[in-house]
PDB file of C-alpha atoms in Angstrom:
ATOM      1  CA  MET I 268       0.000   0.000   0.000  1.00  0.00           C
ATOM      2  CA  GLU I 269       2.982   2.318   0.418  1.00  0.00           C
ATOM      3  CA  LEU I 270       3.498   2.141  -3.330  1.00  0.00           C
ATOM      4  CA  LEU I 271      -0.087   3.263  -3.916  1.00  0.00           C
ATOM      5  CA  ALA I 272       0.477   6.300  -1.686  1.00  0.00           C
ATOM      6  CA  ALA I 273       2.926   7.579  -4.327  1.00  0.00           C
ATOM      7  CA  PHE I 274      -0.057   7.959  -6.692  1.00  0.00           C
ATOM      8  CA  GLU I 275      -1.633  10.498  -4.343  1.00  0.00           C
ATOM      9  CA  ARG I 276       0.495  13.217  -5.975  1.00  0.00           C
ATOM     10  CA  SER I 277      -0.419  12.180  -9.531  1.00  0.00           C
ATOM     11  CA  GLY I 278      -1.892  14.746 -11.902  1.00  0.00           C
ATOM     12  CA  ASP I 279      -4.188  11.960 -13.113  1.00  0.00           C
ATOM     13  CA  GLY I 280      -7.114  10.526 -11.254  1.00  0.00           C
ATOM     14  CA  VAL I 281      -6.005   7.209  -9.803  1.00  0.00           C
ATOM     15  CA  TYR I 282      -7.903   4.318  -8.311  1.00  0.00           C
ATOM     16  CA  ALA I 283      -6.748   0.785  -7.640  1.00  0.00           C
ATOM     17  CA  VAL I 284      -8.778  -2.396  -7.402  1.00  0.00           C
ATOM     18  CA  ASP I 285      -8.035  -5.793  -5.943  1.00  0.00           C
ATOM     19  CA  SER I 286      -8.720  -9.103  -7.691  1.00  0.00           C
ATOM     20  CA  ASP I 287     -12.372  -8.918  -6.576  1.00  0.00           C
ATOM     21  CA  GLN I 288     -12.676  -5.535  -8.334  1.00  0.00           C
ATOM     22  CA  ARG I 289     -13.081  -3.700  -5.033  1.00  0.00           C
ATOM     23  CA  ILE I 290     -11.582  -0.227  -4.803  1.00  0.00           C
ATOM     24  CA  VAL I 291      -8.594  -0.185  -2.446  1.00  0.00           C
ATOM     25  CA  PHE I 292      -7.211   3.261  -3.367  1.00  0.00           C
ATOM     26  CA  TRP I 293      -8.755   6.535  -4.606  1.00  0.00           C
ATOM     27  CA  ASN I 294      -6.703   9.713  -4.906  1.00  0.00           C
ATOM     28  CA  ALA I 295      -7.669  13.389  -4.552  1.00  0.00           C
ATOM     29  CA  GLU I 296      -7.574  13.965  -8.322  1.00  0.00           C
ATOM     30  CA  ALA I 297     -10.052  11.096  -8.819  1.00  0.00           C
ATOM     31  CA  GLN I 298     -12.321  12.880  -6.352  1.00  0.00           C
ATOM     32  CA  ARG I 299     -11.896  16.180  -8.210  1.00  0.00           C
ATOM     33  CA  LEU I 300     -12.643  14.602 -11.610  1.00  0.00           C
ATOM     34  CA  LEU I 301     -15.552  12.337 -10.635  1.00  0.00           C
ATOM     35  CA  GLY I 302     -16.829  13.937  -7.439  1.00  0.00           C
ATOM     36  CA  HIS I 303     -16.695  10.829  -5.243  1.00  0.00           C
ATOM     37  CA  ALA I 304     -14.777  11.069  -1.965  1.00  0.00           C
ATOM     38  CA  ALA I 305     -12.472   8.175  -1.120  1.00  0.00           C
ATOM     39  CA  SER I 306     -14.584   7.391   1.940  1.00  0.00           C
ATOM     40  CA  GLU I 307     -17.621   6.881  -0.340  1.00  0.00           C
ATOM     41  CA  VAL I 308     -15.971   4.449  -2.753  1.00  0.00           C
ATOM     42  CA  MET I 309     -13.466   2.407  -0.740  1.00  0.00           C
ATOM     43  CA  GLY I 310     -14.473  -1.266  -0.718  1.00  0.00           C
ATOM     44  CA  LYS I 311     -17.080  -0.822  -3.442  1.00  0.00           C
ATOM     45  CA  HIS I 312     -16.847  -2.605  -6.784  1.00  0.00           C
ATOM     46  CA  CYS I 313     -15.239  -0.386  -9.404  1.00  0.00           C
ATOM     47  CA  TYR I 314     -17.978  -1.251 -11.898  1.00  0.00           C
ATOM     48  CA  ASP I 315     -20.618   0.134  -9.502  1.00  0.00           C
ATOM     49  CA  VAL I 316     -18.732   3.413  -9.079  1.00  0.00           C
ATOM     50  CA  ILE I 317     -17.458   3.974 -12.627  1.00  0.00           C
ATOM     51  CA  ALA I 318     -20.407   2.243 -14.366  1.00  0.00           C
ATOM     52  CA  GLY I 319     -18.645   2.882 -17.665  1.00  0.00           C
ATOM     53  CA  GLY I 320     -19.996   2.350 -21.128  1.00  0.00           C
ATOM     54  CA  ASP I 321     -19.019   2.654 -24.756  1.00  0.00           C
ATOM     55  CA  HIS I 322     -20.013   5.385 -27.209  1.00  0.00           C
ATOM     56  CA  LEU I 323     -23.360   3.699 -27.886  1.00  0.00           C
ATOM     57  CA  GLY I 324     -24.262   3.494 -24.212  1.00  0.00           C
ATOM     58  CA  HIS I 325     -23.573  -0.222 -23.885  1.00  0.00           C
ATOM     59  CA  PRO I 326     -22.090  -1.136 -20.494  1.00  0.00           C
ATOM     60  CA  PHE I 327     -18.379  -1.865 -20.443  1.00  0.00           C
ATOM     61  CA  CYS I 328     -17.670  -2.036 -16.741  1.00  0.00           C
ATOM     62  CA  GLY I 329     -18.956  -5.117 -14.957  1.00  0.00           C
ATOM     63  CA  PRO I 330     -17.958  -8.253 -13.109  1.00  0.00           C
ATOM     64  CA  ASP I 331     -15.000  -9.922 -14.825  1.00  0.00           C
ATOM     65  CA  CYS I 332     -14.456  -7.083 -17.277  1.00  0.00           C
ATOM     66  CA  PRO I 333     -11.754  -7.579 -19.937  1.00  0.00           C
ATOM     67  CA  VAL I 334      -9.418  -5.157 -18.146  1.00  0.00           C
ATOM     68  CA  ILE I 335      -9.523  -7.165 -14.916  1.00  0.00           C
ATOM     69  CA  GLU I 336      -9.134 -10.418 -16.828  1.00  0.00           C
ATOM     70  CA  CYS I 337      -5.925  -9.057 -18.366  1.00  0.00           C
ATOM     71  CA  ALA I 338      -4.699  -7.845 -14.954  1.00  0.00           C
ATOM     72  CA  ARG I 339      -5.357 -11.258 -13.432  1.00  0.00           C
ATOM     73  CA  LYS I 340      -3.084 -12.685 -16.112  1.00  0.00           C
ATOM     74  CA  GLY I 341      -0.440 -10.093 -15.186  1.00  0.00           C
ATOM     75  CA  ARG I 342      -0.867  -7.983 -18.327  1.00  0.00           C
ATOM     76  CA  ALA I 343      -2.102  -4.438 -18.783  1.00  0.00           C
ATOM     77  CA  PRO I 344      -4.298  -3.626 -21.791  1.00  0.00           C
ATOM     78  CA  GLU I 345      -3.726  -0.574 -23.942  1.00  0.00           C
ATOM     79  CA  ASN I 346      -5.346   2.637 -22.732  1.00  0.00           C
ATOM     80  CA  TYR I 347      -9.017   3.016 -23.524  1.00  0.00           C
ATOM     81  CA  ASP I 348     -11.835   5.562 -23.325  1.00  0.00           C
ATOM     82  CA  VAL I 349     -14.950   4.929 -21.283  1.00  0.00           C
ATOM     83  CA  HIS I 350     -18.115   6.971 -20.762  1.00  0.00           C
ATOM     84  CA  THR I 351     -19.145   7.537 -17.152  1.00  0.00           C
ATOM     85  CA  ARG I 352     -20.947  10.007 -14.920  1.00  0.00           C
ATOM     86  CA  THR I 353     -19.732  12.147 -12.069  1.00  0.00           C
ATOM     87  CA  ALA I 354     -21.240  11.864  -8.588  1.00  0.00           C
ATOM     88  CA  ALA I 355     -23.475  14.798  -9.575  1.00  0.00           C
ATOM     89  CA  GLY I 356     -24.710  12.873 -12.634  1.00  0.00           C
ATOM     90  CA  LYS I 357     -22.784  14.881 -15.241  1.00  0.00           C
ATOM     91  CA  SER I 358     -21.811  12.861 -18.340  1.00  0.00           C
ATOM     92  CA  CYS I 359     -18.084  12.611 -19.027  1.00  0.00           C
ATOM     93  CA  TRP I 360     -15.483  10.567 -20.891  1.00  0.00           C
ATOM     94  CA  ILE I 361     -12.282   9.378 -19.278  1.00  0.00           C
ATOM     95  CA  ASN I 362      -9.213   7.830 -20.842  1.00  0.00           C
ATOM     96  CA  VAL I 363      -7.826   5.047 -18.678  1.00  0.00           C
ATOM     97  CA  SER I 364      -4.347   3.517 -18.500  1.00  0.00           C
ATOM     98  CA  ILE I 365      -3.631   0.469 -16.361  1.00  0.00           C
ATOM     99  CA  ILE I 366      -0.605  -0.487 -14.293  1.00  0.00           C
ATOM    100  CA  VAL I 367      -0.662  -4.050 -13.000  1.00  0.00           C
ATOM    101  CA  LEU I 368       1.030  -4.552  -9.641  1.00  0.00           C
ATOM    102  CA  LYS I 369       1.484  -8.281  -9.759  1.00  0.00           C
ATOM    103  CA  GLY I 370       1.336  -9.982  -6.378  1.00  0.00           C
ATOM    104  CA  ARG I 371       2.669 -13.329  -5.337  1.00  0.00           C
ATOM    105  CA  THR I 372      -0.674 -14.847  -6.284  1.00  0.00           C
ATOM    106  CA  ALA I 373      -3.402 -13.847  -8.731  1.00  0.00           C
ATOM    107  CA  ARG I 374      -5.551 -12.894  -5.730  1.00  0.00           C
ATOM    108  CA  SER I 375      -2.941 -10.400  -4.503  1.00  0.00           C
ATOM    109  CA  THR I 376      -2.592  -8.625  -7.878  1.00  0.00           C
ATOM    110  CA  ILE I 377      -3.769  -5.007  -7.949  1.00  0.00           C
ATOM    111  CA  ALA I 378      -4.875  -3.103 -11.054  1.00  0.00           C
ATOM    112  CA  VAL I 379      -4.068   0.601 -10.822  1.00  0.00           C
ATOM    113  CA  HIS I 380      -6.242   2.756 -13.089  1.00  0.00           C
ATOM    114  CA  LEU I 381      -4.839   6.163 -14.065  1.00  0.00           C
ATOM    115  CA  PHE I 382      -7.418   8.333 -15.799  1.00  0.00           C
ATOM    116  CA  ARG I 383      -7.924  11.782 -17.223  1.00  0.00           C
ATOM    117  CA  ASP I 384     -10.972  13.657 -18.533  1.00  0.00           C
ATOM    118  CA  VAL I 385     -11.234  13.525 -22.341  1.00  0.00           C
ATOM    119  CA  THR I 386     -14.818  14.763 -22.660  1.00  0.00           C
ATOM    120  CA  THR I 387     -13.887  17.750 -24.839  1.00  0.00           C
ATOM    121  CA  ARG I 388     -11.890  15.546 -27.232  1.00  0.00           C
ATOM    122  CA  ARG I 389     -14.664  12.929 -27.477  1.00  0.00           C
ATOM    123  CA  ARG I 390     -17.336  15.573 -28.140  1.00  0.00           C
ATOM    124  CA  GLY I 391     -15.159  17.090 -30.870  1.00  0.00           C
ATOM    125  CA  GLU I 392     -14.688  13.671 -32.463  1.00  0.00           C
ATOM    126  CA  LEU I 393     -18.451  13.055 -32.381  1.00  0.00           C
ATOM    127  CA  GLU I 394     -19.194  16.414 -33.970  1.00  0.00           C
ATOM    128  CA  LEU I 395     -16.592  15.773 -36.671  1.00  0.00           C
ATOM    129  CA  ARG I 396     -17.954  12.274 -37.341  1.00  0.00           C
ATOM    130  CA  GLN I 397     -21.491  13.639 -37.656  1.00  0.00           C
ATOM    131  CA  ALA I 398     -20.348  16.421 -39.994  1.00  0.00           C
ATOM    132  CA  LEU I 399     -18.402  13.967 -42.184  1.00  0.00           C
ATOM    133  CA  HIS I 400     -21.353  11.590 -42.324  1.00  0.00           C
ATOM    134  CA  LYS I 401     -23.707  14.387 -43.266  1.00  0.00           C
ATOM    135  CA  ALA I 402     -21.321  15.688 -45.952  1.00  0.00           C
ATOM    136  CA  SER I 403     -20.580  12.282 -47.464  1.00  0.00           C
ATOM    137  CA  ALA I 404     -24.099  10.868 -47.466  1.00  0.00           C
ATOM    138  CA  PRO I 405     -26.552  13.533 -48.594  1.00  0.00           C
ATOM    139  CA  GLU I 406     -30.131  12.368 -48.450  1.00  0.00           C
ATOM    140  CA  ARG I 407     -31.950  12.012 -51.713  1.00  0.00           C
ATOM    141  CA  GLU I 408     -35.633  12.549 -52.055  1.00  0.00           C
ATOM    142  CA  GLY I 409     -37.583   9.346 -51.557  1.00  0.00           C
ATOM    143  CA  GLU I 410     -34.689   7.381 -50.058  1.00  0.00           C
ATOM    144  CA  PRO I 411     -34.696   6.279 -46.449  1.00  0.00           C
ATOM    145  CA  SER I 412     -32.317   8.259 -44.245  1.00  0.00           C
ATOM    146  CA  GLY I 413     -30.493   5.123 -43.079  1.00  0.00           C
ATOM    147  CA  ARG I 414     -30.588   1.349 -42.864  1.00  0.00           C
ATOM    148  CA  ALA I 415     -31.584  -0.532 -39.807  1.00  0.00           C
ATOM    149  CA  ALA I 416     -28.515  -1.952 -38.124  1.00  0.00           C
ATOM    150  CA  SER I 417     -28.299  -5.681 -38.459  1.00  0.00           C
ATOM    151  CA  ARG I 418     -28.242  -7.593 -35.194  1.00  0.00           C
ATOM    152  CA  LEU I 419     -24.864  -8.647 -33.883  1.00  0.00           C
ATOM    153  CA  THR I 420     -24.132 -11.952 -32.265  1.00  0.00           C
ATOM    154  CA  ARG I 421     -23.181 -11.856 -28.574  1.00  0.00           C
ATOM    155  CA  ARG I 422     -19.538 -12.523 -29.453  1.00  0.00           C
ATOM    156  CA  GLU I 423     -19.473  -9.824 -32.164  1.00  0.00           C
ATOM    157  CA  ALA I 424     -20.893  -7.347 -29.659  1.00  0.00           C
ATOM    158  CA  GLU I 425     -18.179  -8.323 -27.142  1.00  0.00           C
ATOM    159  CA  VAL I 426     -15.451  -7.892 -29.749  1.00  0.00           C
ATOM    160  CA  LEU I 427     -16.890  -4.539 -30.857  1.00  0.00           C
ATOM    161  CA  GLN I 428     -17.069  -3.340 -27.255  1.00  0.00           C
ATOM    162  CA  MET I 429     -13.446  -4.276 -26.628  1.00  0.00           C
ATOM    163  CA  LEU I 430     -12.334  -2.645 -29.891  1.00  0.00           C
ATOM    164  CA  ALA I 431     -14.158   0.544 -28.915  1.00  0.00           C
ATOM    165  CA  CYS I 432     -12.144   0.559 -25.703  1.00  0.00           C
ATOM    166  CA  GLY I 433      -8.882   0.323 -27.620  1.00  0.00           C
ATOM    167  CA  LEU I 434      -7.943  -3.297 -26.982  1.00  0.00           C
ATOM    168  CA  ASP I 435      -5.898  -5.017 -29.685  1.00  0.00           C
ATOM    169  CA  ASN I 436      -6.786  -8.336 -31.375  1.00  0.00           C
ATOM    170  CA  ARG I 437      -4.321 -10.361 -29.298  1.00  0.00           C
ATOM    171  CA  THR I 438      -5.629  -8.985 -26.000  1.00  0.00           C
ATOM    172  CA  ILE I 439      -9.243  -9.480 -27.083  1.00  0.00           C
ATOM    173  CA  GLY I 440      -8.457 -13.070 -28.096  1.00  0.00           C
ATOM    174  CA  GLU I 441      -6.727 -13.814 -24.797  1.00  0.00           C
ATOM    175  CA  THR I 442      -9.604 -12.298 -22.836  1.00  0.00           C
ATOM    176  CA  LEU I 443     -12.250 -14.245 -24.756  1.00  0.00           C
ATOM    177  CA  GLY I 444     -10.197 -17.443 -24.943  1.00  0.00           C
ATOM    178  CA  VAL I 445      -9.987 -17.467 -28.751  1.00  0.00           C
ATOM    179  CA  SER I 446      -7.199 -16.912 -31.262  1.00  0.00           C
ATOM    180  CA  ALA I 447      -6.327 -13.527 -32.754  1.00  0.00           C
ATOM    181  CA  THR I 448      -7.418 -14.991 -36.111  1.00  0.00           C
ATOM    182  CA  THR I 449     -10.891 -15.673 -34.720  1.00  0.00           C
ATOM    183  CA  VAL I 450     -11.038 -12.106 -33.436  1.00  0.00           C
ATOM    184  CA  ARG I 451     -10.033 -10.870 -36.900  1.00  0.00           C
ATOM    185  CA  ASN I 452     -12.869 -12.961 -38.415  1.00  0.00           C
ATOM    186  CA  HIS I 453     -15.361 -11.384 -36.021  1.00  0.00           C
ATOM    187  CA  ILE I 454     -14.085  -7.936 -37.015  1.00  0.00           C
ATOM    188  CA  GLU I 455     -14.529  -8.801 -40.696  1.00  0.00           C
ATOM    189  CA  HIS I 456     -18.142  -9.810 -39.985  1.00  0.00           C
ATOM    190  CA  LEU I 457     -18.667  -6.544 -38.136  1.00  0.00           C
ATOM    191  CA  LEU I 458     -17.374  -4.565 -41.115  1.00  0.00           C
TER     192      LEU I 458
END
């Protein structure tokens, strides 16, 4: 725990979770960014506090999330963006990086989450995407304004969710227990 105390001075929000996904550390910057005091979140499941989702509103955080699965295996995934809400209910996006503090056993491993607010960047990207879509696909009279999205399989939705969070094919495959080639095939079906 002395090592975690060093994160108190971080310019990033920092929280750490144990192998049960319970918050064991929450710094002052995390409180400033998300509005939760350490005393309110300590011992709670990270997925109940962060309750993160992807850009479509689908939940990302939950029991046995891909990030924790990677940490349990002693690996840290690439950084990713997740949509959450502050304690006051304000919508925000955070970019999260993970540091895995590997313990002597899988149960003693701690996943340290360093995060920063990227709401302005994400809103700009959304506005740009909408403007590009509007410019590249002008509506013609009598044509429908869009197609209904085809339904995804459960596995395709999982792969899409992990891609949206910035995980690479190898990490997705390891998390799902499939090969990187299988992940690539799912991505091809998505496209």
